[in-house]
Coordinates of C-alpha atoms in Angstrom, one line a residue:
X392 CA 15.5 -30.1 -26.3
X393 CA 13.2 -28.1 -24.1
X394 CA 11.9 -29.8 -21.1
X395 CA 9.1 -28.6 -18.8
X396 CA 8.4 -30.1 -15.4
X397 CA 6.2 -29.5 -12.4
X398 CA 6.5 -30.0 -8.7
X399 CA 3.5 -31.3 -6.8
X400 CA 2.9 -31.8 -3.1
X401 CA 0.3 -33.8 -1.3
X402 CA -1.4 -33.9 2.1
X403 CA -0.6 -37.2 3.8
X404 CA -3.5 -36.9 6.2
X405 CA -5.9 -38.5 3.7
X406 CA -4.4 -41.3 1.7
X407 CA -6.7 -42.4 -1.1
X408 CA -4.9 -45.5 -2.1
X409 CA -1.8 -47.6 -1.5
X410 CA -1.3 -49.2 -4.9
X411 CA 2.2 -48.0 -5.5
X412 CA 4.7 -48.9 -2.7
X413 CA 7.4 -46.7 -4.3
X414 CA 5.6 -43.4 -3.8
X415 CA 3.1 -44.1 -1.0
X416 CA 5.4 -42.4 1.6
X417 CA 6.4 -39.6 -0.7
X418 CA 5.0 -36.1 -0.2
X419 CA 6.6 -34.0 -3.0
X420 CA 7.0 -35.1 -6.6
X421 CA 9.1 -33.8 -9.5
X422 CA 7.3 -34.8 -12.6
X423 CA 8.2 -34.2 -16.2
X424 CA 5.3 -32.6 -18.1
X425 CA 6.6 -32.5 -21.6
X426 CA 7.8 -33.8 -23.9
X427 CA 7.6 -37.2 -22.1
X428 CA 5.3 -37.3 -19.0
X429 CA 7.2 -39.3 -16.4
X430 CA 8.1 -39.2 -12.7
X431 CA 11.7 -38.0 -12.2
X432 CA 12.2 -37.9 -8.4
X433 CA 10.3 -37.6 -5.1
X434 CA 10.9 -36.4 -1.6
X435 CA 9.5 -38.4 1.4
X436 CA 8.1 -37.5 4.8
X437 CA 6.1 -34.4 3.9
X438 CA 2.5 -33.3 4.2
X439 CA 1.6 -29.8 3.1
X440 CA -1.6 -27.7 3.0
X441 CA -2.4 -25.3 0.1
X442 CA 0.1 -22.4 -0.4
X443 CA 2.7 -24.2 1.8
X444 CA 5.2 -25.1 -1.0
X445 CA 8.0 -23.0 -2.5
X446 CA 10.3 -24.3 -5.2
X447 CA 13.7 -22.7 -6.0
X448 CA 16.5 -23.6 -8.4
X449 CA 18.5 -25.6 -5.7
X450 CA 16.0 -26.2 -2.9
X451 CA 12.4 -27.1 -2.1
X452 CA 10.7 -25.7 1.0
X453 CA 7.6 -27.4 2.5
X454 CA 5.7 -26.1 5.5
X455 CA 4.3 -29.2 7.3
X456 CA 0.6 -29.3 8.1
X457 CA 0.8 -31.3 11.4
X458 CA 3.7 -29.5 13.1
X459 CA 5.5 -26.1 13.3
X460 CA 8.4 -27.0 11.1
X461 CA 9.6 -26.4 7.5
X462 CA 11.3 -29.2 5.6
X463 CA 14.1 -28.2 3.3
X464 CA 15.0 -30.5 0.4
X465 CA 18.0 -30.3 -1.9
X466 CA 17.2 -30.8 -5.5
X467 CA 20.8 -31.7 -6.5
X468 CA 21.2 -34.4 -3.8
X469 CA 17.5 -35.5 -4.0
X470 CA 17.2 -35.7 -0.2
X471 CA 16.0 -33.8 2.8
X472 CA 18.7 -31.3 3.9
X473 CA 17.3 -30.0 7.2
X474 CA 14.2 -29.5 9.3
X475 CA 13.7 -26.0 10.6
X476 CA 11.5 -25.5 13.6
X477 CA 9.5 -22.3 14.3
X478 CA 7.7 -20.9 17.3
X479 CA 4.3 -21.3 15.6
X480 CA 2.8 -23.3 12.8
X481 CA 3.6 -22.0 9.2
X482 CA 0.4 -21.7 7.1
X483 CA 1.9 -20.3 3.8
X484 CA 5.3 -19.8 2.2
X485 CA 6.7 -17.8 -0.8
X486 CA 10.2 -17.6 -2.2
X487 CA 11.8 -14.2 -2.7
X488 CA 14.8 -13.8 -4.9
X489 CA 16.2 -14.2 -8.3
X490 CA 16.9 -17.3 -10.4
X491 CA 19.7 -18.4 -8.1
X492 CA 17.3 -19.0 -5.3
X493 CA 19.6 -17.3 -2.8
X494 CA 17.1 -14.7 -1.6
X495 CA 14.7 -15.0 1.3
X496 CA 11.8 -17.2 2.3
X497 CA 8.6 -15.4 3.4
X498 CA 6.3 -17.4 5.7
X499 CA 2.8 -16.7 7.1
X500 CA 2.1 -17.9 10.6
X501 CA -0.9 -19.3 12.3
X502 CA -0.9 -16.2 14.6
X503 CA -1.3 -13.8 11.6
X504 CA 2.4 -12.7 11.4
X505 CA 4.8 -12.7 8.5
X506 CA 8.4 -14.0 8.9
X507 CA 11.3 -13.4 6.5
X508 CA 14.2 -15.8 6.5
X509 CA 17.4 -14.9 4.5
X510 CA 18.6 -18.2 3.2
X511 CA 22.3 -17.3 2.7
X512 CA 22.8 -15.5 6.0
X513 CA 20.2 -17.0 8.4
X514 CA 18.9 -13.6 9.4
X515 CA 15.2 -13.9 10.5
X516 CA 12.8 -10.9 10.7
X517 CA 9.3 -11.1 12.0
X518 CA 6.5 -8.6 11.9
X519 CA 3.9 -8.0 14.7
X520 CA 0.5 -9.7 14.3
X521 CA -1.1 -8.0 11.4
X522 CA -4.0 -10.4 10.6
X523 CA -6.7 -11.4 13.0
X524 CA -6.4 -15.0 11.8
X525 CA -3.8 -17.1 10.2
X526 CA -1.8 -15.8 7.2
X527 CA -2.8 -18.4 4.6
X528 CA -1.8 -16.7 1.3
X529 CA 1.6 -15.1 0.3
X530 CA 2.7 -13.9 -3.1
X531 CA 5.6 -11.6 -4.2
X532 CA 5.7 -9.4 -7.2
X533 CA 8.3 -9.9 -10.0
X534 CA 10.5 -7.0 -8.7
X535 CA 10.6 -8.5 -5.2
X536 CA 9.7 -5.1 -3.8
X537 CA 6.2 -6.0 -2.6
X538 CA 4.7 -8.9 -0.7
X539 CA 1.0 -9.6 -0.4
X540 CA -0.5 -11.6 2.4
X541 CA -4.1 -12.9 2.7
X542 CA -6.1 -14.3 5.6
X543 CA -9.5 -15.7 6.5
X544 CA -10.2 -12.3 8.2
X545 CA -11.0 -11.1 4.6
X546 CA -8.1 -8.6 4.5
X547 CA -5.0 -8.4 2.2
X548 CA -1.9 -6.6 3.4
X549 CA 0.7 -5.1 1.1
X550 CA 4.3 -5.2 2.5
X551 CA 7.5 -3.5 1.4
X552 CA 10.2 -6.2 1.2
X553 CA 13.1 -3.7 1.3
X554 CA 11.5 -2.2 4.4
X555 CA 11.1 -5.5 6.2
X556 CA 14.7 -6.5 5.4
X557 CA 16.2 -3.0 6.1
X558 CA 18.8 -2.6 8.8
X559 CA 16.9 0.4 10.2
X560 CA 15.4 -0.8 13.4
X561 CA 12.4 1.4 14.1
X562 CA 11.1 4.9 13.4
X563 CA 11.5 6.0 17.0
X564 CA 13.6 8.9 15.9
X565 CA 10.8 10.1 13.6
X566 CA 7.4 9.2 15.0
X567 CA 5.6 10.7 12.0
X568 CA 7.0 8.1 9.6
X569 CA 5.2 4.7 9.4
X570 CA 7.0 1.7 10.9
X571 CA 8.8 -0.6 8.3
X572 CA 7.2 -3.5 10.1
X573 CA 3.6 -2.4 9.3
X574 CA 1.8 -2.9 5.9
X575 CA 1.9 -0.1 3.4
X576 CA -1.7 -0.8 2.2
X577 CA -4.6 -2.9 3.3
X578 CA -7.1 -4.2 0.7
X579 CA -10.4 -4.9 2.4
X580 CA -13.2 -5.2 -0.1
X581 CA -13.9 -8.9 0.4
X582 CA -16.7 -10.0 2.7
X583 CA -15.5 -13.5 3.5
X584 CA -12.3 -15.6 3.7
X585 CA -9.5 -14.9 1.2
X586 CA -8.7 -18.3 -0.3
X587 CA -6.1 -17.6 -2.9
X588 CA -3.8 -14.8 -4.3
X589 CA -2.0 -14.4 -7.6
X590 CA 0.1 -11.6 -9.0
X591 CA 0.9 -10.4 -12.5
X592 CA 4.2 -10.8 -14.4
X593 CA 4.8 -7.1 -15.1
X594 CA 7.5 -5.0 -13.4
X595 CA 5.7 -1.7 -14.1
X596 CA 3.7 0.4 -11.7
X597 CA 0.4 -0.9 -13.3
X598 CA 1.0 -4.5 -12.4
X599 CA -2.1 -6.3 -11.0
X600 CA -2.9 -8.8 -8.3
X601 CA -6.0 -11.0 -8.1
X602 CA -7.7 -12.3 -5.0
X603 CA -10.3 -15.0 -4.6
X604 CA -12.7 -15.2 -1.7
X605 CA -15.4 -17.4 -0.2
X606 CA -17.9 -14.7 -1.1
X607 CA -17.7 -16.0 -4.7
X608 CA -15.9 -13.0 -6.1
X609 CA -12.5 -12.3 -7.6
X610 CA -11.1 -8.8 -7.4
X611 CA -8.4 -7.3 -9.5
X612 CA -6.2 -4.8 -7.7
X613 CA -3.5 -2.3 -8.3
X614 CA -1.6 -3.3 -5.2
X615 CA 0.9 -0.5 -5.4
X616 CA -1.8 2.2 -5.1
X617 CA -4.4 0.1 -3.3
X618 CA -7.1 0.8 -6.0
X619 CA -9.8 -1.7 -6.9
X620 CA -9.7 -2.2 -10.7
X621 CA -12.5 -4.7 -11.3
X622 CA -14.8 -7.2 -9.6
X623 CA -15.8 -10.6 -11.2
X624 CA -18.8 -12.4 -9.9
X625 CA -18.2 -16.2 -10.0
X626 CA -20.8 -19.0 -9.8
X627 CA -19.1 -20.4 -6.6
X628 CA -16.2 -19.8 -4.3
X629 CA -12.8 -20.2 -6.1
X630 CA -10.4 -22.6 -4.3
X631 CA -7.3 -21.6 -6.5
X632 CA -6.3 -19.2 -9.2
X633 CA -3.7 -19.0 -11.9
X634 CA -2.8 -16.1 -14.1
X635 CA -2.0 -16.2 -17.8
X636 CA 1.7 -15.6 -18.6
X637 CA 0.7 -12.4 -20.6
X638 CA -1.8 -11.3 -18.0
X639 CA -4.7 -11.6 -20.5
X640 CA -6.9 -13.8 -18.3
X641 CA -7.0 -15.9 -15.2
X642 CA -8.2 -19.4 -14.3
X643 CA -10.3 -20.4 -11.3
X644 CA -10.7 -23.9 -9.8
X645 CA -13.9 -24.9 -8.0
X646 CA -15.1 -27.5 -5.6
X647 CA -16.7 -29.7 -8.3
X648 CA -13.3 -30.0 -10.1
X649 CA -14.2 -27.6 -13.0
X650 CA -12.0 -24.9 -14.3
X651 CA -13.2 -21.5 -15.5
X652 CA -11.5 -19.1 -17.9
X653 CA -12.1 -15.4 -17.1
X654 CA -10.9 -13.3 -20.1
X655 CA -10.1 -9.6 -19.5
X656 CA -10.8 -8.7 -23.1
X657 CA -14.4 -9.8 -23.5
X658 CA -15.5 -6.2 -22.9
X659 CA -14.8 -3.6 -25.6
X660 CA -12.7 -0.7 -24.6
X661 CA -10.3 1.7 -26.2
X662 CA -7.8 1.0 -23.4
X663 CA -7.1 -2.1 -21.3
X664 CA -10.4 -3.1 -19.9
X665 CA -9.0 -3.6 -16.4
X666 CA -7.6 -0.1 -16.3
X667 CA -10.6 1.6 -18.0
X668 CA -12.3 3.9 -15.4
X669 CA -15.7 3.6 -17.2
X670 CA -15.7 -0.2 -16.7
X671 CA -14.3 -0.4 -13.1
X672 CA -17.6 0.4 -11.3
X673 CA -19.6 -2.4 -12.9
X674 CA -18.9 -6.0 -11.8
X675 CA -18.6 -8.6 -14.5
X676 CA -20.1 -12.2 -14.5
X677 CA -18.2 -14.6 -16.8
X678 CA -20.5 -16.6 -19.2
X679 CA -21.3 -20.2 -18.3
X680 CA -19.6 -21.4 -21.5
X681 CA -16.2 -20.3 -20.1
X682 CA -16.5 -23.0 -17.4
X683 CA -14.9 -26.4 -18.3
X684 CA -16.4 -29.4 -16.5
X685 CA -14.1 -32.3 -15.6
X686 CA -14.6 -35.6 -17.5
X687 CA -14.3 -38.1 -14.7
X688 CA -16.4 -40.6 -12.9
X689 CA -15.6 -39.2 -9.5
X690 CA -16.0 -35.4 -9.0
X691 CA -13.2 -34.0 -6.9
X692 CA -12.3 -30.5 -5.9
X693 CA -9.5 -28.6 -7.8
X694 CA -7.1 -27.6 -5.0
X695 CA -4.4 -26.1 -7.2
X696 CA -3.7 -25.1 -10.8
X697 CA -0.7 -23.9 -12.8
X698 CA -0.3 -22.6 -16.4
X699 CA 2.5 -23.7 -18.7
X700 CA 5.3 -21.4 -19.9
X701 CA 3.6 -20.7 -23.3
X702 CA 0.1 -20.3 -21.9
X703 CA -1.4 -23.1 -24.0
X704 CA -1.6 -25.8 -21.3
X705 CA -2.9 -25.9 -17.8
X706 CA -2.6 -28.6 -15.1
X707 CA -4.8 -29.0 -12.0
X708 CA -4.4 -31.0 -8.9
X709 CA -7.4 -32.6 -7.2
X710 CA -8.5 -33.9 -3.9
X711 CA -8.7 -37.5 -5.1
X712 CA -4.9 -37.4 -6.0
X713 CA -5.2 -37.0 -9.7
X714 CA -3.5 -34.5 -12.0
X715 CA -5.5 -33.3 -15.0
X716 CA -4.2 -31.5 -18.0
X717 CA -6.3 -29.0 -20.0
X718 CA -5.9 -27.5 -23.5
X719 CA -6.4 -23.8 -23.2
X720 CA -6.5 -23.0 -26.9
X721 CA -9.4 -25.4 -27.7
X722 CA -11.0 -25.5 -24.2
X723 CA -11.0 -29.2 -24.1
X724 CA -12.0 -31.0 -21.0
X725 CA -9.4 -32.2 -18.6
X726 CA -7.8 -35.6 -19.0
X727 CA -5.9 -37.5 -16.3
X728 CA -2.2 -37.1 -16.5
X729 CA -1.1 -39.0 -13.4
X730 CA -2.1 -40.0 -9.9
X731 CA -0.4 -39.5 -6.5
X732 CA -2.9 -41.3 -4.3
X733 CA -3.3 -38.4 -1.9
X734 CA -4.9 -34.9 -2.1
X735 CA -2.7 -32.7 -4.2
X736 CA -2.5 -29.4 -2.4
X737 CA 0.2 -27.6 -4.4
X738 CA 1.3 -27.8 -8.0
X739 CA 3.8 -25.5 -9.7
X740 CA 5.1 -25.6 -13.3
X741 CA 8.8 -24.8 -13.5
X742 CA 10.7 -22.7 -16.0
X743 CA 11.6 -24.8 -19.0
X744 CA 15.2 -26.0 -19.3
X745 CA 17.3 -26.6 -22.4
X746 CA 17.4 -23.1 -24.0
X747 CA 20.5 -22.5 -26.0
X748 CA 23.0 -19.9 -24.5
X749 CA 21.0 -19.7 -21.3
X750 CA 22.5 -17.4 -18.8
X751 CA 23.5 -18.9 -15.4
X752 CA 23.8 -17.0 -12.2
X753 CA 27.4 -16.8 -10.8
X754 CA 25.9 -17.2 -7.3
X755 CA 24.3 -20.4 -6.1
X756 CA 22.8 -21.5 -2.8
X757 CA 24.7 -24.6 -1.8
X758 CA 23.0 -25.1 1.5
X759 CA 20.7 -23.0 3.6
X760 CA 21.8 -21.3 6.8
X761 CA 19.4 -22.0 9.6
X762 CA 17.5 -19.0 10.8
X763 CA 18.4 -17.0 13.9
X764 CA 16.1 -14.5 15.4
X765 CA 17.3 -10.9 15.1
X766 CA 17.3 -10.1 18.8
X767 CA 18.9 -6.7 18.2
X768 CA 15.6 -5.4 16.9
X769 CA 14.4 -4.8 20.5
X770 CA 17.7 -3.5 22.0
X771 CA 17.6 0.0 23.3
X772 CA 21.0 0.9 21.8
X773 CA 19.9 0.1 18.3
X774 CA 16.6 1.8 18.7
X775 CA 18.3 4.9 19.8
X776 CA 20.6 5.0 16.8
X777 CA 18.0 3.7 14.3
X778 CA 20.6 1.3 12.8
X779 CA 20.8 -2.4 13.5
X780 CA 24.3 -3.5 14.5
X781 CA 24.3 -7.3 13.6
X782 CA 27.1 -9.5 14.7
X783 CA 28.5 -12.3 12.5
X784 CA 26.4 -11.3 9.5
X785 CA 28.0 -13.7 7.0
X786 CA 26.8 -14.7 3.5
X787 CA 27.3 -18.4 2.6
X788 CA 27.0 -19.2 -1.1
X789 CA 28.8 -20.9 -3.9
X790 CA 30.5 -19.0 -6.8
X791 CA 29.8 -20.9 -10.0
X792 CA 32.2 -18.8 -12.2
X793 CA 34.9 -16.2 -12.0
X794 CA 33.8 -12.6 -11.9
X795 CA 33.4 -11.3 -15.5
X796 CA 36.4 -9.0 -16.2
X797 CA 37.3 -7.9 -19.8
X798 CA 40.9 -8.0 -20.9
X799 CA 42.1 -4.5 -20.0
X800 CA 45.2 -2.9 -18.5
X801 CA 45.9 0.4 -16.8
X802 CA 48.0 1.6 -19.8
X803 CA 46.4 -0.1 -22.7
X804 CA 43.1 0.1 -24.5
X805 CA 40.2 -2.4 -24.8
X806 CA 39.9 -4.9 -27.6
X807 CA 36.3 -5.7 -27.0
X808 CA 33.4 -4.4 -29.1
X809 CA 31.8 -2.7 -26.2
X810 CA 31.8 1.1 -25.7
X811 CA 35.0 2.5 -24.2
X812 CA 33.4 4.0 -21.2
X813 CA 31.5 0.7 -20.4
X814 CA 34.9 -1.0 -20.4
X815 CA 36.2 1.6 -18.0
X816 CA 33.3 1.0 -15.6
X817 CA 33.7 -2.8 -15.7
X818 CA 37.5 -2.8 -15.0
X819 CA 39.1 -2.5 -11.6
X820 CA 40.8 0.8 -12.4
X821 CA 40.7 3.6 -14.9
X822 CA 43.5 4.1 -17.5
X823 CA 46.2 6.6 -16.5
X824 CA 45.6 8.9 -19.5
X825 CA 41.9 9.1 -18.7
X826 CA 42.6 10.0 -15.1
X827 CA 45.1 12.8 -16.2
X828 CA 42.6 14.2 -18.6
X829 CA 39.9 14.3 -16.0
X830 CA 42.1 16.0 -13.4
X831 CA 43.2 18.6 -15.9
X832 CA 39.6 19.3 -16.9
X833 CA 38.4 19.6 -13.3
X834 CA 41.3 22.0 -12.5
X835 CA 40.6 24.3 -15.4
X836 CA 36.9 24.2 -14.9
X837 CA 37.3 25.0 -11.2
X838 CA 39.5 28.1 -11.8
X839 CA 37.1 29.5 -14.4
X840 CA 34.1 28.8 -12.4
X841 CA 35.6 30.4 -9.3
X842 CA 36.4 33.7 -11.1
X843 CA 33.0 33.8 -12.7
X844 CA 31.4 33.1 -9.3
X845 CA 33.3 36.0 -7.6
X846 CA 32.3 38.5 -10.3
X847 CA 28.7 37.4 -10.2
X848 CA 28.6 37.6 -6.4
X849 CA 30.0 41.1 -6.3
X850 CA 27.6 42.5 -8.9
X851 CA 24.7 40.8 -7.0
X852 CA 25.8 42.3 -3.7
X853 CA 25.7 45.9 -5.1
X854 CA 22.3 45.6 -6.8
X855 CA 20.9 43.9 -3.7
X856 CA 22.2 46.7 -1.4
X857 CA 20.6 49.4 -3.6
X858 CA 17.3 47.6 -3.7
X859 CA 17.2 47.1 0.0
X860 CA 17.9 50.9 0.7
X861 CA 15.0 51.8 -1.7
X862 CA 12.6 49.4 0.0
X863 CA 13.5 50.8 3.4
X864 CA 12.7 54.4 2.4
X865 CA 9.4 53.3 0.9
X866 CA 8.6 51.5 4.1
X867 CA 9.3 54.5 6.3
X868 CA 7.1 56.7 4.2
X869 CA 4.2 54.3 4.3
X870 CA 4.5 54.0 8.1
X871 CA 4.4 57.8 8.5
X872 CA 1.3 58.2 6.3
X873 CA -0.4 55.4 8.2
X874 CA 0.4 57.1 11.6
X875 CA -1.0 60.4 10.4
X876 CA -4.2 58.8 9.2
X877 CA -4.6 57.0 12.5
X878 CA -4.2 60.2 14.6
X879 CA -6.8 62.1 12.5
X880 CA -9.3 59.2 12.8
X881 CA -8.9 59.2 16.6
X882 CA -9.4 62.9 16.9
X883 CA -12.6 62.9 14.8
X884 CA -13.9 59.9 16.9
X885 CA -13.3 61.9 20.1
X886 CA -15.3 64.9 18.8
X887 CA -18.2 62.8 17.8
X888 CA -18.4 61.2 21.2
X889 CA -18.3 64.6 22.9
X890 CA -21.2 66.0 20.8
X891 CA -23.3 62.9 21.5
X892 CA -22.8 63.2 25.3
X893 CA -23.8 66.9 25.3
X894 CA -27.0 66.3 23.3
X895 CA -27.9 63.4 25.6
X896 CA -27.6 65.7 28.7
X897 CA -29.8 68.4 27.2
X898 CA -32.5 66.0 26.2
X899 CA -32.5 64.4 29.7
X900 CA -33.0 67.9 31.4
X901 CA -35.8 68.8 29.1
X902 CA -37.6 65.5 29.8
X903 CA -37.2 66.0 33.6
X904 CA -38.8 69.5 33.4
X905 CA -41.9 68.2 31.5
X906 CA -42.4 65.5 34.0
X907 CA -42.3 68.0 36.8
X908 CA -45.0 70.1 35.3
X909 CA -47.2 67.2 34.8
X910 CA -46.9 66.2 38.4
X911 CA -47.8 69.7 39.6
X912 CA -51.0 69.7 37.4
X913 CA -52.0 66.4 38.8
X914 CA -51.6 67.6 42.4
X915 CA -53.8 70.7 41.7
X916 CA -56.6 68.5 40.2
X917 CA -56.6 66.2 43.3
X918 CA -56.8 69.2 45.6
X919 CA -59.9 70.6 43.8
X920 CA -61.6 67.3 43.9
X921 CA -60.9 67.0 47.6
X922 CA -62.5 70.4 48.5
X923 CA -65.8 69.2 47.1
X924 CA -66.3 71.6 44.2
X925 CA -68.8 69.4 42.5
X926 CA -70.0 72.1 40.2
X927 CA -66.6 72.4 38.7
X928 CA -66.0 68.7 38.6
X929 CA -66.8 68.3 34.9
X930 CA -64.6 71.1 33.7
X931 CA -61.8 70.0 36.0
X932 CA -62.0 66.5 34.7
X933 CA -62.0 67.8 31.2
X934 CA -59.0 70.0 32.1
X935 CA -57.3 67.0 33.8
X936 CA -57.9 64.7 30.8
X937 CA -56.4 67.4 28.5
X938 CA -53.4 67.7 30.8
X939 CA -53.0 63.9 30.8
X940 CA -53.2 63.9 27.0
X941 CA -50.6 66.7 26.8
X942 CA -48.3 64.8 29.2
X943 CA -48.7 61.6 27.2
X944 CA -47.9 63.5 23.9
X945 CA -44.8 65.0 25.5
X946 CA -43.7 61.6 26.7
X947 CA -44.3 60.0 23.3
X948 CA -42.5 62.8 21.5
X949 CA -39.5 62.4 23.8
X950 CA -39.4 58.7 23.1
X951 CA -39.6 59.3 19.3
X952 CA -36.7 61.7 19.5
X953 CA -34.7 59.2 21.6
X954 CA -35.3 56.5 19.0
X955 CA -34.3 58.9 16.2
X956 CA -31.0 59.6 18.0

């Protein structure tokens, strides 16, 4: 029988009631959602803020709200396994890895950094400060290649998980390449605090992420390319988000406890409305009918929500300690499911159990390895080589089964129904007859290819030599023609300059003689006037004016000729 459960955590700073002495000190609850709602187990001494709970197959990780520690709980033993201290307070956590839970834990710090802790090895990697304020939201995509971090500084950073966990220290050998400890993209279209982040379930390059902010908007992103796909204008600031299992819609929780359904397919489009360029530039405001009010005497904020495996049910955790369940298909109002007597800050529906022939991972995280800071990141020796040399890098895990090896021998054949070559790849060694055939094929192919290569090379050398000699002859002829043309052009240019200089000298001499004659005429006129020949004064003046006119005409004609030249 299929069983679906959820894990909820509370903030112990505000106890709403002490009715139940059994769970009043508990901070994390494992509750069966269906078929029979009932409390299965609980973990004590925990107080978490939103986005500070990560649930794996074998362990539960809770970042404490009042101190810089992370509590690690074992789900098998139902107790607290260890308390892990950190240099600064942890404000968000996200689990990275497969179904075995043996991957890494990503943590956002109060100082705006991101820390990655490998659970099976204890290796700890920390980024420099990337956010101006605390890192309060962390989500990882289904491929575990990208990590998104949000902060009250209104920015969202996209990180490469393989880059952060790489054994390459820094890019000091190639300064042109970006550092692996810096974000690949920064999404910065919000104008206020980023309150929540969710990511799609697809493994393709078109997978989406949705961010909610205090500016009463939700933005859909293509986080791989950094493109903004669509903006939704909400009636108030969303406190939490949850995405439909098929990525058809998302749900937003508000301060008044109501839940709103935002459907991607309300707009008509030939393609997916989110990826339609014609619809991306226009923000969308969901209709008021898509908002579901809560039916309760006391209005309490919805701090966290989660969608069921089939997408038909939704549960919400509220500040008054109550868990409400919603019917997505009919849009019925939320009804109380249970109460934990403290603000419910995190809630997560787990993958259903009870499927027939369910595959189990051969590797299981038995106990976490406490983190140790990777001090070799800053060593000069590793920075010079570009490779981290880590001492005592050991993996601690539990093998749940033998390695799957099909019945096969080096001299026999496979009895399984799989393809023959697949059996060869899955076995420890190849059959002897296959190796002999391969060696013979390579030997024959090598001899034939070598001969063909020699013949081809010789023919190419002859044709290339002939072509090179022809090109050299053409080049020498072109250079000779160019030199002759250059010499002729220089000779003509010299002749033109010589003629110009000769004409200029002649014109200068001619102008000098005309000016000399004019000066002599002027001197004669002045002498006549000085001798007192009054009777001849008028004719002389007439004669002088004529001479002045003649001089001016000569000067103007000389100037015109000079301009024409």
